[in-house]
mmCIF file of C-alpha atoms and ligand atoms in Angstrom:
data_model
loop_
_atom_site.group_PDB
_atom_site.id
_atom_site.type_symbol
_atom_site.label_atom_id
_atom_site.label_comp_id
_atom_site.label_asym_id
_atom_site.label_seq_id
_atom_site.Cartn_x
_atom_site.Cartn_y
_atom_site.Cartn_z
ATOM 1 C CA MET N 1 -7.206 20.480 -62.382
ATOM 2 C CA LYS N 2 -4.555 19.162 -60.050
ATOM 3 C CA LEU N 3 -6.681 19.879 -56.969
ATOM 4 C CA VAL N 4 -9.630 18.057 -58.431
ATOM 5 C CA LEU N 5 -7.432 15.059 -59.069
ATOM 6 C CA ILE N 6 -6.082 15.048 -55.506
ATOM 7 C CA ALA N 7 -9.596 15.347 -54.102
ATOM 8 C CA ALA N 8 -10.733 12.443 -56.248
ATOM 9 C CA LEU N 9 -7.798 10.301 -55.146
ATOM 10 C CA CYS N 10 -8.441 11.115 -51.495
ATOM 11 C CA ALA N 11 -12.099 10.276 -51.800
ATOM 12 C CA ALA N 12 -11.261 7.000 -53.502
ATOM 13 C CA GLY N 13 -8.695 6.253 -50.820
ATOM 14 C CA VAL N 14 -11.122 6.893 -47.993
ATOM 15 C CA SER N 15 -13.905 4.806 -49.449
ATOM 16 C CA HIS N 16 -11.429 2.031 -50.234
ATOM 17 C CA VAL N 17 -10.199 1.929 -46.641
ATOM 18 C CA SER N 18 -13.642 2.034 -45.100
ATOM 19 C CA ALA N 19 -14.978 -0.654 -47.433
ATOM 20 C CA LEU N 20 -12.156 -3.069 -46.653
ATOM 21 C CA HIS N 21 -11.679 -2.366 -42.954
ATOM 22 C CA ALA N 22 -14.838 -0.811 -41.558
ATOM 23 C CA GLN N 23 -13.341 0.012 -38.215
ATOM 24 C CA THR N 24 -15.135 1.003 -35.065
ATOM 25 C CA THR N 25 -13.452 2.136 -31.876
ATOM 26 C CA TRP N 26 -15.097 2.034 -28.481
ATOM 27 C CA THR N 27 -13.524 4.001 -25.697
ATOM 28 C CA VAL N 28 -13.965 2.312 -22.328
ATOM 29 C CA ALA N 29 -13.913 4.776 -19.419
ATOM 30 C CA THR N 30 -12.954 3.531 -15.981
ATOM 31 C CA GLY N 31 -12.186 5.157 -12.660
ATOM 32 C CA TYR N 32 -9.485 2.628 -11.766
ATOM 33 C CA ARG N 33 -5.782 2.528 -12.601
ATOM 34 C CA ALA N 34 -4.413 0.825 -15.710
ATOM 35 C CA GLU N 35 -2.453 -1.577 -13.446
ATOM 36 C CA SER N 36 -5.543 -2.696 -11.535
ATOM 37 C CA PHE N 37 -6.414 -6.341 -12.208
ATOM 38 C CA HIS N 38 -9.866 -5.153 -13.292
ATOM 39 C CA THR N 39 -8.412 -2.794 -15.905
ATOM 40 C CA GLU N 40 -5.885 -5.364 -17.121
ATOM 41 C CA ASN N 41 -8.769 -7.753 -17.606
ATOM 42 C CA ILE N 42 -10.676 -5.186 -19.668
ATOM 43 C CA ALA N 43 -7.531 -4.572 -21.731
ATOM 44 C CA GLN N 44 -7.327 -8.311 -22.467
ATOM 45 C CA PHE N 45 -11.019 -8.285 -23.397
ATOM 46 C CA GLY N 46 -10.206 -5.508 -25.863
ATOM 47 C CA ARG N 47 -7.328 -7.462 -27.398
ATOM 48 C CA ASP N 48 -9.544 -10.551 -27.718
ATOM 49 C CA VAL N 49 -12.279 -8.559 -29.437
ATOM 50 C CA GLN N 50 -9.841 -6.836 -31.758
ATOM 51 C CA ALA N 51 -8.207 -10.135 -32.742
ATOM 52 C CA ALA N 52 -11.481 -12.001 -33.257
ATOM 53 C CA THR N 53 -13.011 -9.202 -35.345
ATOM 54 C CA GLN N 54 -9.762 -8.773 -37.293
ATOM 55 C CA GLY N 55 -9.538 -5.200 -36.206
ATOM 56 C CA GLU N 56 -13.117 -4.343 -37.074
ATOM 57 C CA LEU N 57 -13.782 -3.386 -33.452
ATOM 58 C CA LYS N 58 -11.085 -1.791 -31.369
ATOM 59 C CA LEU N 59 -11.307 -0.930 -27.677
ATOM 60 C CA GLU N 60 -9.378 1.949 -26.194
ATOM 61 C CA LEU N 61 -9.107 2.301 -22.448
ATOM 62 C CA ALA N 62 -9.423 5.614 -20.602
ATOM 63 C CA PRO N 63 -8.328 4.561 -17.090
ATOM 64 C CA ASN N 64 -7.843 6.458 -13.836
ATOM 65 C CA GLY N 65 -10.919 8.623 -14.197
ATOM 66 C CA SER N 66 -9.088 10.452 -17.010
ATOM 67 C CA LEU N 67 -12.208 10.834 -19.137
ATOM 68 C CA PHE N 68 -14.987 10.665 -16.536
ATOM 69 C CA LYS N 69 -14.916 10.196 -12.784
ATOM 70 C CA LEU N 70 -16.056 6.803 -11.523
ATOM 71 C CA GLY N 71 -19.382 8.148 -10.297
ATOM 72 C CA ASP N 72 -20.176 9.815 -13.651
ATOM 73 C CA ILE N 73 -19.377 6.928 -15.975
ATOM 74 C CA LEU N 74 -22.814 5.298 -16.128
ATOM 75 C CA GLN N 75 -24.459 8.591 -17.081
ATOM 76 C CA ALA N 76 -21.722 9.397 -19.621
ATOM 77 C CA VAL N 77 -22.242 6.065 -21.408
ATOM 78 C CA GLN N 78 -26.011 6.483 -21.197
ATOM 79 C CA ASP N 79 -25.730 9.949 -22.740
ATOM 80 C CA GLY N 80 -23.501 8.642 -25.542
ATOM 81 C CA LYS N 81 -20.532 10.764 -24.434
ATOM 82 C CA VAL N 82 -18.410 7.625 -24.407
ATOM 83 C CA GLN N 83 -19.267 4.233 -25.872
ATOM 84 C CA ALA N 84 -18.461 1.960 -22.938
ATOM 85 C CA GLY N 85 -17.433 2.081 -19.323
ATOM 86 C CA GLU N 86 -16.781 0.375 -16.047
ATOM 87 C CA THR N 87 -18.029 1.338 -12.629
ATOM 88 C CA ILE N 88 -18.538 -0.255 -9.236
ATOM 89 C CA MET N 89 -22.015 -1.695 -9.000
ATOM 90 C CA THR N 90 -22.793 -0.492 -5.486
ATOM 91 C CA SER N 91 -22.246 3.111 -6.545
ATOM 92 C CA LEU N 92 -25.418 2.723 -8.635
ATOM 93 C CA ALA N 93 -27.584 1.629 -5.710
ATOM 94 C CA LYS N 94 -29.348 5.002 -5.416
ATOM 95 C CA ASP N 95 -30.725 4.694 -8.959
ATOM 96 C CA ILE N 96 -30.767 0.911 -9.310
ATOM 97 C CA PRO N 97 -31.540 -0.441 -5.825
ATOM 98 C CA ILE N 98 -30.640 -4.085 -6.486
ATOM 99 C CA ALA N 99 -27.167 -2.963 -7.548
ATOM 100 C CA GLY N 100 -26.551 -2.637 -3.809
ATOM 101 C CA ALA N 101 -27.076 -6.351 -3.136
ATOM 102 C CA ASP N 102 -23.408 -7.248 -3.334
ATOM 103 C CA ALA N 103 -22.417 -4.758 -0.621
ATOM 104 C CA VAL N 104 -24.859 -5.964 2.012
ATOM 105 C CA PRO N 105 -22.487 -7.114 4.763
ATOM 106 C CA PHE N 106 -21.982 -10.743 5.726
ATOM 107 C CA VAL N 107 -24.306 -12.283 3.144
ATOM 108 C CA VAL N 108 -21.581 -13.570 0.827
ATOM 109 C CA GLY N 109 -18.526 -15.189 2.400
ATOM 110 C CA SER N 110 -16.749 -16.766 -0.570
ATOM 111 C CA TYR N 111 -16.208 -16.311 -4.302
ATOM 112 C CA GLN N 112 -18.563 -19.205 -4.941
ATOM 113 C CA GLN N 113 -21.329 -17.487 -2.991
ATOM 114 C CA ALA N 114 -20.512 -14.190 -4.692
ATOM 115 C CA LEU N 115 -21.023 -15.845 -8.060
ATOM 116 C CA ARG N 116 -24.355 -17.267 -6.926
ATOM 117 C CA LEU N 117 -25.478 -13.814 -5.856
ATOM 118 C CA TRP N 118 -24.402 -12.363 -9.208
ATOM 119 C CA GLN N 119 -26.420 -15.003 -11.053
ATOM 120 C CA LEU N 120 -29.499 -13.995 -9.037
ATOM 121 C CA GLN N 121 -28.814 -10.282 -9.402
ATOM 122 C CA ARG N 122 -27.966 -10.306 -13.100
ATOM 123 C CA PRO N 123 -31.454 -10.550 -14.682
ATOM 124 C CA GLY N 124 -32.695 -7.526 -12.712
ATOM 125 C CA MET N 125 -29.504 -5.627 -13.471
ATOM 126 C CA GLU N 126 -29.814 -6.399 -17.174
ATOM 127 C CA GLN N 127 -33.369 -5.137 -17.162
ATOM 128 C CA ALA N 128 -32.413 -1.919 -15.334
ATOM 129 C CA PHE N 129 -29.519 -1.333 -17.727
ATOM 130 C CA ALA N 130 -31.684 -2.052 -20.777
ATOM 131 C CA GLN N 131 -34.178 0.571 -19.566
ATOM 132 C CA ARG N 132 -31.301 3.044 -19.693
ATOM 133 C CA GLY N 133 -30.229 1.975 -23.182
ATOM 134 C CA LEU N 134 -27.222 0.098 -21.822
ATOM 135 C CA LYS N 135 -25.948 -3.418 -22.323
ATOM 136 C CA ILE N 136 -24.049 -5.267 -19.587
ATOM 137 C CA LEU N 137 -20.910 -7.008 -20.833
ATOM 138 C CA PHE N 138 -19.467 -8.551 -17.678
ATOM 139 C CA SER N 139 -18.956 -8.160 -13.980
ATOM 140 C CA VAL N 140 -15.956 -9.025 -11.795
ATOM 141 C CA PRO N 141 -15.683 -8.870 -7.995
ATOM 142 C CA TRP N 142 -13.156 -7.146 -5.805
ATOM 143 C CA PRO N 143 -11.581 -9.413 -3.215
ATOM 144 C CA PRO N 144 -13.341 -9.633 0.185
ATOM 145 C CA GLN N 145 -13.544 -6.440 2.176
ATOM 146 C CA GLY N 146 -11.538 -6.027 5.366
ATOM 147 C CA LEU N 147 -10.931 -3.280 7.883
ATOM 148 C CA TYR N 148 -7.798 -1.102 7.932
ATOM 149 C CA SER N 149 -6.830 1.048 10.851
ATOM 150 C CA THR N 150 -4.001 3.306 11.953
ATOM 151 C CA ARG N 151 -4.439 2.057 15.541
ATOM 152 C CA PRO N 152 -5.721 -1.143 17.100
ATOM 153 C CA VAL N 153 -9.506 -1.318 17.364
ATOM 154 C CA LYS N 154 -11.008 -3.631 19.970
ATOM 155 C CA THR N 155 -14.452 -2.181 20.610
ATOM 156 C CA THR N 156 -16.850 0.029 18.677
ATOM 157 C CA ALA N 157 -15.938 2.897 21.048
ATOM 158 C CA ASP N 158 -12.471 2.958 19.438
ATOM 159 C CA PHE N 159 -14.030 4.239 16.202
ATOM 160 C CA LYS N 160 -15.550 7.362 17.748
ATOM 161 C CA HIS N 161 -14.512 10.384 15.666
ATOM 162 C CA MET N 162 -12.129 8.330 13.507
ATOM 163 C CA LYS N 163 -11.998 9.557 9.913
ATOM 164 C CA MET N 164 -13.278 6.575 8.006
ATOM 165 C CA ARG N 165 -12.997 6.317 4.236
ATOM 166 C CA THR N 166 -16.184 5.489 2.312
ATOM 167 C CA TYR N 167 -16.850 4.464 -1.280
ATOM 168 C CA ASN N 168 -20.499 3.395 -1.223
ATOM 169 C CA GLN N 169 -23.692 3.428 0.852
ATOM 170 C CA THR N 170 -22.602 0.487 3.010
ATOM 171 C CA THR N 171 -19.330 2.065 4.059
ATOM 172 C CA VAL N 172 -21.090 5.377 4.793
ATOM 173 C CA ARG N 173 -23.728 3.653 6.914
ATOM 174 C CA ILE N 174 -21.180 1.567 8.828
ATOM 175 C CA ALA N 175 -19.104 4.670 9.578
ATOM 176 C CA GLU N 176 -22.262 6.380 10.861
ATOM 177 C CA MET N 177 -23.215 3.402 13.025
ATOM 178 C CA LEU N 178 -19.709 3.367 14.510
ATOM 179 C CA GLY N 179 -19.768 7.064 15.305
ATOM 180 C CA ALA N 180 -16.870 7.636 12.905
ATOM 181 C CA VAL N 181 -16.641 10.523 10.444
ATOM 182 C CA PRO N 182 -17.303 9.318 6.875
ATOM 183 C CA VAL N 183 -14.804 10.667 4.326
ATOM 184 C CA ASP N 184 -15.454 9.976 0.645
ATOM 185 C CA VAL N 185 -12.140 9.295 -1.135
ATOM 186 C CA ALA N 186 -11.777 7.885 -4.661
ATOM 187 C CA MET N 187 -9.842 4.631 -4.813
ATOM 188 C CA VAL N 188 -6.987 6.207 -6.768
ATOM 189 C CA ASP N 189 -6.537 8.881 -4.060
ATOM 190 C CA VAL N 190 -6.473 6.549 -1.053
ATOM 191 C CA GLY N 191 -2.669 6.381 -0.741
ATOM 192 C CA LYS N 192 -2.365 10.165 -0.741
ATOM 193 C CA ALA N 193 -5.215 10.603 1.754
ATOM 194 C CA VAL N 194 -3.660 8.050 4.129
ATOM 195 C CA ASN N 195 -0.249 9.706 3.951
ATOM 196 C CA GLU N 196 -1.685 13.145 4.531
ATOM 197 C CA GLY N 197 -3.424 11.900 7.694
ATOM 198 C CA ARG N 198 -6.892 12.388 6.239
ATOM 199 C CA LEU N 199 -7.942 8.796 7.033
ATOM 200 C CA ASP N 200 -7.749 6.701 10.210
ATOM 201 C CA ALA N 201 -9.694 3.683 9.043
ATOM 202 C CA MET N 202 -11.342 2.182 5.979
ATOM 203 C CA ILE N 203 -13.104 -0.916 4.729
ATOM 204 C CA THR N 204 -11.799 -2.184 1.415
ATOM 205 C CA SER N 205 -9.873 -5.127 -0.014
ATOM 206 C CA ALA N 206 -6.285 -6.164 0.666
ATOM 207 C CA VAL N 207 -5.620 -5.532 -3.046
ATOM 208 C CA THR N 208 -6.695 -1.903 -2.758
ATOM 209 C CA GLY N 209 -4.443 -1.428 0.279
ATOM 210 C CA VAL N 210 -1.493 -2.813 -1.672
ATOM 211 C CA GLU N 211 -2.231 -0.777 -4.791
ATOM 212 C CA ASN N 212 -2.274 2.385 -2.667
ATOM 213 C CA LYS N 213 0.712 1.345 -0.515
ATOM 214 C CA VAL N 214 -1.130 2.262 2.674
ATOM 215 C CA TRP N 215 1.597 0.890 4.969
ATOM 216 C CA GLY N 216 3.261 3.429 7.190
ATOM 217 C CA PRO N 217 0.263 5.237 8.614
ATOM 218 C CA ILE N 218 -1.951 2.123 8.438
ATOM 219 C CA LYS N 219 -0.823 -0.482 10.956
ATOM 220 C CA TYR N 220 -3.631 -3.030 11.121
ATOM 221 C CA TYR N 221 -5.727 -5.053 8.709
ATOM 222 C CA TYR N 222 -8.614 -7.124 10.066
ATOM 223 C CA GLU N 223 -9.959 -9.785 7.738
ATOM 224 C CA LEU N 224 -13.688 -9.131 8.003
ATOM 225 C CA ASN N 225 -14.669 -10.899 4.794
ATOM 226 C CA ALA N 226 -17.590 -8.496 4.863
ATOM 227 C CA TRP N 227 -18.725 -8.463 1.224
ATOM 228 C CA PHE N 228 -17.476 -8.876 -2.355
ATOM 229 C CA PRO N 229 -18.384 -5.727 -4.321
ATOM 230 C CA LYS N 230 -18.365 -6.090 -8.100
ATOM 231 C CA ASN N 231 -17.330 -3.864 -10.949
ATOM 232 C CA ILE N 232 -19.514 -3.880 -14.019
ATOM 233 C CA VAL N 233 -18.503 -3.262 -17.640
ATOM 234 C CA PHE N 234 -21.152 -2.075 -20.078
ATOM 235 C CA VAL N 235 -21.699 -0.428 -23.434
ATOM 236 C CA ASN N 236 -24.312 1.888 -24.870
ATOM 237 C CA ALA N 237 -26.826 -0.439 -26.567
ATOM 238 C CA LYS N 238 -26.842 1.745 -29.700
ATOM 239 C CA ASN N 239 -23.124 1.097 -30.183
ATOM 240 C CA PHE N 240 -23.592 -2.605 -29.573
ATOM 241 C CA ASP N 241 -26.569 -2.863 -31.936
ATOM 242 C CA ALA N 242 -24.645 -1.000 -34.651
ATOM 243 C CA LEU N 243 -22.140 -3.849 -34.902
ATOM 244 C CA ALA N 244 -22.493 -6.559 -37.525
ATOM 245 C CA PRO N 245 -24.105 -9.715 -36.051
ATOM 246 C CA ALA N 246 -20.802 -11.616 -36.156
ATOM 247 C CA ALA N 247 -19.018 -8.861 -34.230
ATOM 248 C CA ARG N 248 -21.818 -8.785 -31.655
ATOM 249 C CA ALA N 249 -21.367 -12.503 -31.100
ATOM 250 C CA VAL N 250 -17.608 -12.022 -30.721
ATOM 251 C CA VAL N 251 -18.133 -9.296 -28.100
ATOM 252 C CA LEU N 252 -20.489 -11.466 -26.055
ATOM 253 C CA GLN N 253 -18.173 -14.446 -26.251
ATOM 254 C CA ALA N 254 -15.146 -12.378 -25.236
ATOM 255 C CA ALA N 255 -17.212 -10.811 -22.425
ATOM 256 C CA ALA N 256 -18.079 -14.239 -21.033
ATOM 257 C CA ALA N 257 -14.402 -15.196 -21.166
ATOM 258 C CA ALA N 258 -13.451 -11.891 -19.484
ATOM 259 C CA GLU N 259 -15.922 -12.542 -16.695
ATOM 260 C CA ALA N 260 -14.486 -16.002 -15.979
ATOM 261 C CA ARG N 261 -10.893 -14.756 -16.242
ATOM 262 C CA GLY N 262 -11.645 -11.745 -14.020
ATOM 263 C CA TRP N 263 -13.119 -13.860 -11.227
ATOM 264 C CA ALA N 264 -10.015 -16.060 -11.238
ATOM 265 C CA ALA N 265 -7.723 -12.997 -11.304
ATOM 266 C CA SER N 266 -9.574 -11.479 -8.339
ATOM 267 C CA GLN N 267 -9.138 -14.659 -6.351
ATOM 268 C CA SER N 268 -5.419 -14.931 -6.987
ATOM 269 C CA ALA N 269 -4.852 -11.204 -6.390
ATOM 270 C CA ALA N 270 -6.563 -11.613 -3.005
ATOM 271 C CA VAL N 271 -4.133 -14.285 -1.814
ATOM 272 C CA GLY N 272 -0.993 -12.374 -2.739
ATOM 273 C CA ALA N 273 -2.263 -9.042 -1.449
ATOM 274 C CA THR N 274 -2.803 -10.023 2.190
ATOM 275 C CA LYS N 275 0.735 -11.441 2.261
ATOM 276 C CA GLU N 276 2.089 -8.240 0.767
ATOM 277 C CA LEU N 277 0.378 -6.133 3.432
ATOM 278 C CA GLN N 278 2.045 -8.321 6.025
ATOM 279 C CA ALA N 279 5.447 -8.146 4.324
ATOM 280 C CA ASN N 280 5.197 -4.360 4.492
ATOM 281 C CA GLY N 281 4.657 -4.341 8.231
ATOM 282 C CA ILE N 282 0.870 -4.297 8.499
ATOM 283 C CA LYS N 283 -0.432 -6.616 11.233
ATOM 284 C CA VAL N 284 -3.070 -8.896 9.750
ATOM 285 C CA GLU N 285 -5.429 -9.826 12.570
ATOM 286 C CA ARG N 286 -8.836 -11.175 13.449
ATOM 287 C CA LEU N 287 -11.345 -8.947 15.205
ATOM 288 C CA SER N 288 -11.773 -9.222 18.967
ATOM 289 C CA SER N 289 -14.860 -11.301 19.689
ATOM 290 C CA GLU N 290 -16.631 -8.257 21.131
ATOM 291 C CA LEU N 291 -16.040 -6.158 18.019
ATOM 292 C CA ASP N 292 -16.871 -9.091 15.793
ATOM 293 C CA ILE N 293 -20.291 -9.479 17.438
ATOM 294 C CA ASP N 294 -20.981 -5.738 17.255
ATOM 295 C CA ILE N 295 -19.922 -5.427 13.623
ATOM 296 C CA LYS N 296 -22.057 -8.450 12.655
ATOM 297 C CA ARG N 297 -24.969 -6.825 14.459
ATOM 298 C CA MET N 298 -24.446 -3.662 12.416
ATOM 299 C CA GLY N 299 -24.329 -5.825 9.306
ATOM 300 C CA ASP N 300 -27.711 -7.310 10.230
ATOM 301 C CA ARG N 301 -29.098 -3.860 10.818
ATOM 302 C CA PHE N 302 -27.804 -2.689 7.451
ATOM 303 C CA SER N 303 -29.342 -5.773 5.750
ATOM 304 C CA ARG N 304 -32.729 -5.078 7.311
ATOM 305 C CA GLU N 305 -32.578 -1.419 6.334
ATOM 306 C CA TRP N 306 -31.567 -2.352 2.816
ATOM 307 C CA VAL N 307 -34.268 -4.983 2.246
ATOM 308 C CA ARG N 308 -36.869 -2.638 3.722
ATOM 309 C CA SER N 309 -35.843 0.274 1.520
ATOM 310 C CA VAL N 310 -35.490 -1.717 -1.700
ATOM 311 C CA GLY N 311 -38.579 -3.891 -1.225
ATOM 312 C CA LYS N 312 -39.675 -6.888 -3.249
ATOM 313 C CA SER N 313 -36.766 -7.116 -5.695
ATOM 314 C CA ALA N 314 -34.326 -7.272 -2.760
ATOM 315 C CA SER N 315 -36.241 -9.837 -0.765
ATOM 316 C CA SER N 316 -36.717 -12.060 -3.811
ATOM 317 C CA ILE N 317 -32.953 -12.094 -4.466
ATOM 318 C CA PHE N 318 -32.224 -12.970 -0.854
ATOM 319 C CA VAL N 319 -35.011 -15.540 -0.570
ATOM 320 C CA SER N 320 -33.606 -17.329 -3.645
ATOM 321 C CA TYR N 321 -30.061 -16.917 -2.319
ATOM 322 C CA TYR N 322 -30.816 -18.443 1.071
ATOM 323 C CA PHE N 323 -33.543 -20.956 0.319
ATOM 324 C CA ASN N 324 -33.139 -22.302 -3.216
HETATM 325 N N1 PCA X 1 -11.555 -1.501 -3.837
HETATM 326 C C1 PCA X 1 -12.386 -0.428 -4.285
HETATM 327 C C2 PCA X 1 -13.769 -0.961 -4.149
HETATM 328 C C3 PCA X 1 -13.692 -2.177 -3.337
HETATM 329 C C4 PCA X 1 -12.262 -2.483 -3.266
HETATM 330 O O1 PCA X 1 -11.789 -3.511 -2.801
HETATM 331 C C5 PCA X 1 -12.250 0.796 -3.448
HETATM 332 O O2 PCA X 1 -11.676 0.718 -2.369
HETATM 333 O O3 PCA X 1 -12.741 1.839 -3.849
#
């Protein structure tokens, strides 16, 4: 008798709670640290969504590759193993060729140009994501990519046999063209790899160098301004479609705000980071004119290879980018 009563009370309690506060939680998996400006921006997005839906939709972050490694996040969200995620767009280039557009060297030289490229890239990306049952929420760039080195580099010959860190197809190809040895290291492991002498050079942003405290072994940073790779935040479309229409609208509105806020955060992080590298003893320099010419030539070669391998969708993005 007593047990029946308790069971009845519990059942009533549960249905009462779910009727009043139907609550959904999305976990957002990312391969970057909680302190990264990208992750902080996603956390703010989550707070905005939670506040605007009055707790109906809650976002929980799984940073640092704790749930899935960066390279596995797209598939995990696609397979419904986690509701939402963030990855770096260029890592998808093998499956979604136009995702590689933002890591073609020396096309984009400013945040304004990076935004223009994103606007041209977005429709194709949305289509490719939709085909995988995914919905894009927003995309935010890393600051411009520069070159780090443990020793001064003046000509391409200086790179021979250097261990060069890679994180996407562009960095692998550049290392190959330079005769360096490509070494794939996750962003969160860069500091350790540098300190253990596993890396002599790398192309990434000033922000990433600061976050990994690469000073000590790394002595030089050359401001290449080579490209502005973007991270992309997305959700499984089934989870998005399961929301009430008002909550869907809230998510899209908060995503648009997160995109704008993220671009501004990237820009201000970029300014502070180069100064911090300098303050920690890294020499911030320009490339020698010889190396500059050779690296630009490699960039051109990479662009040609990329457009040729991707085909029409790549050339149409670049034709619009350059001529419209
Ligand atoms: N940081 C990330 C991607 C680009 C960047 O600036 C990394 O180094 O992996």
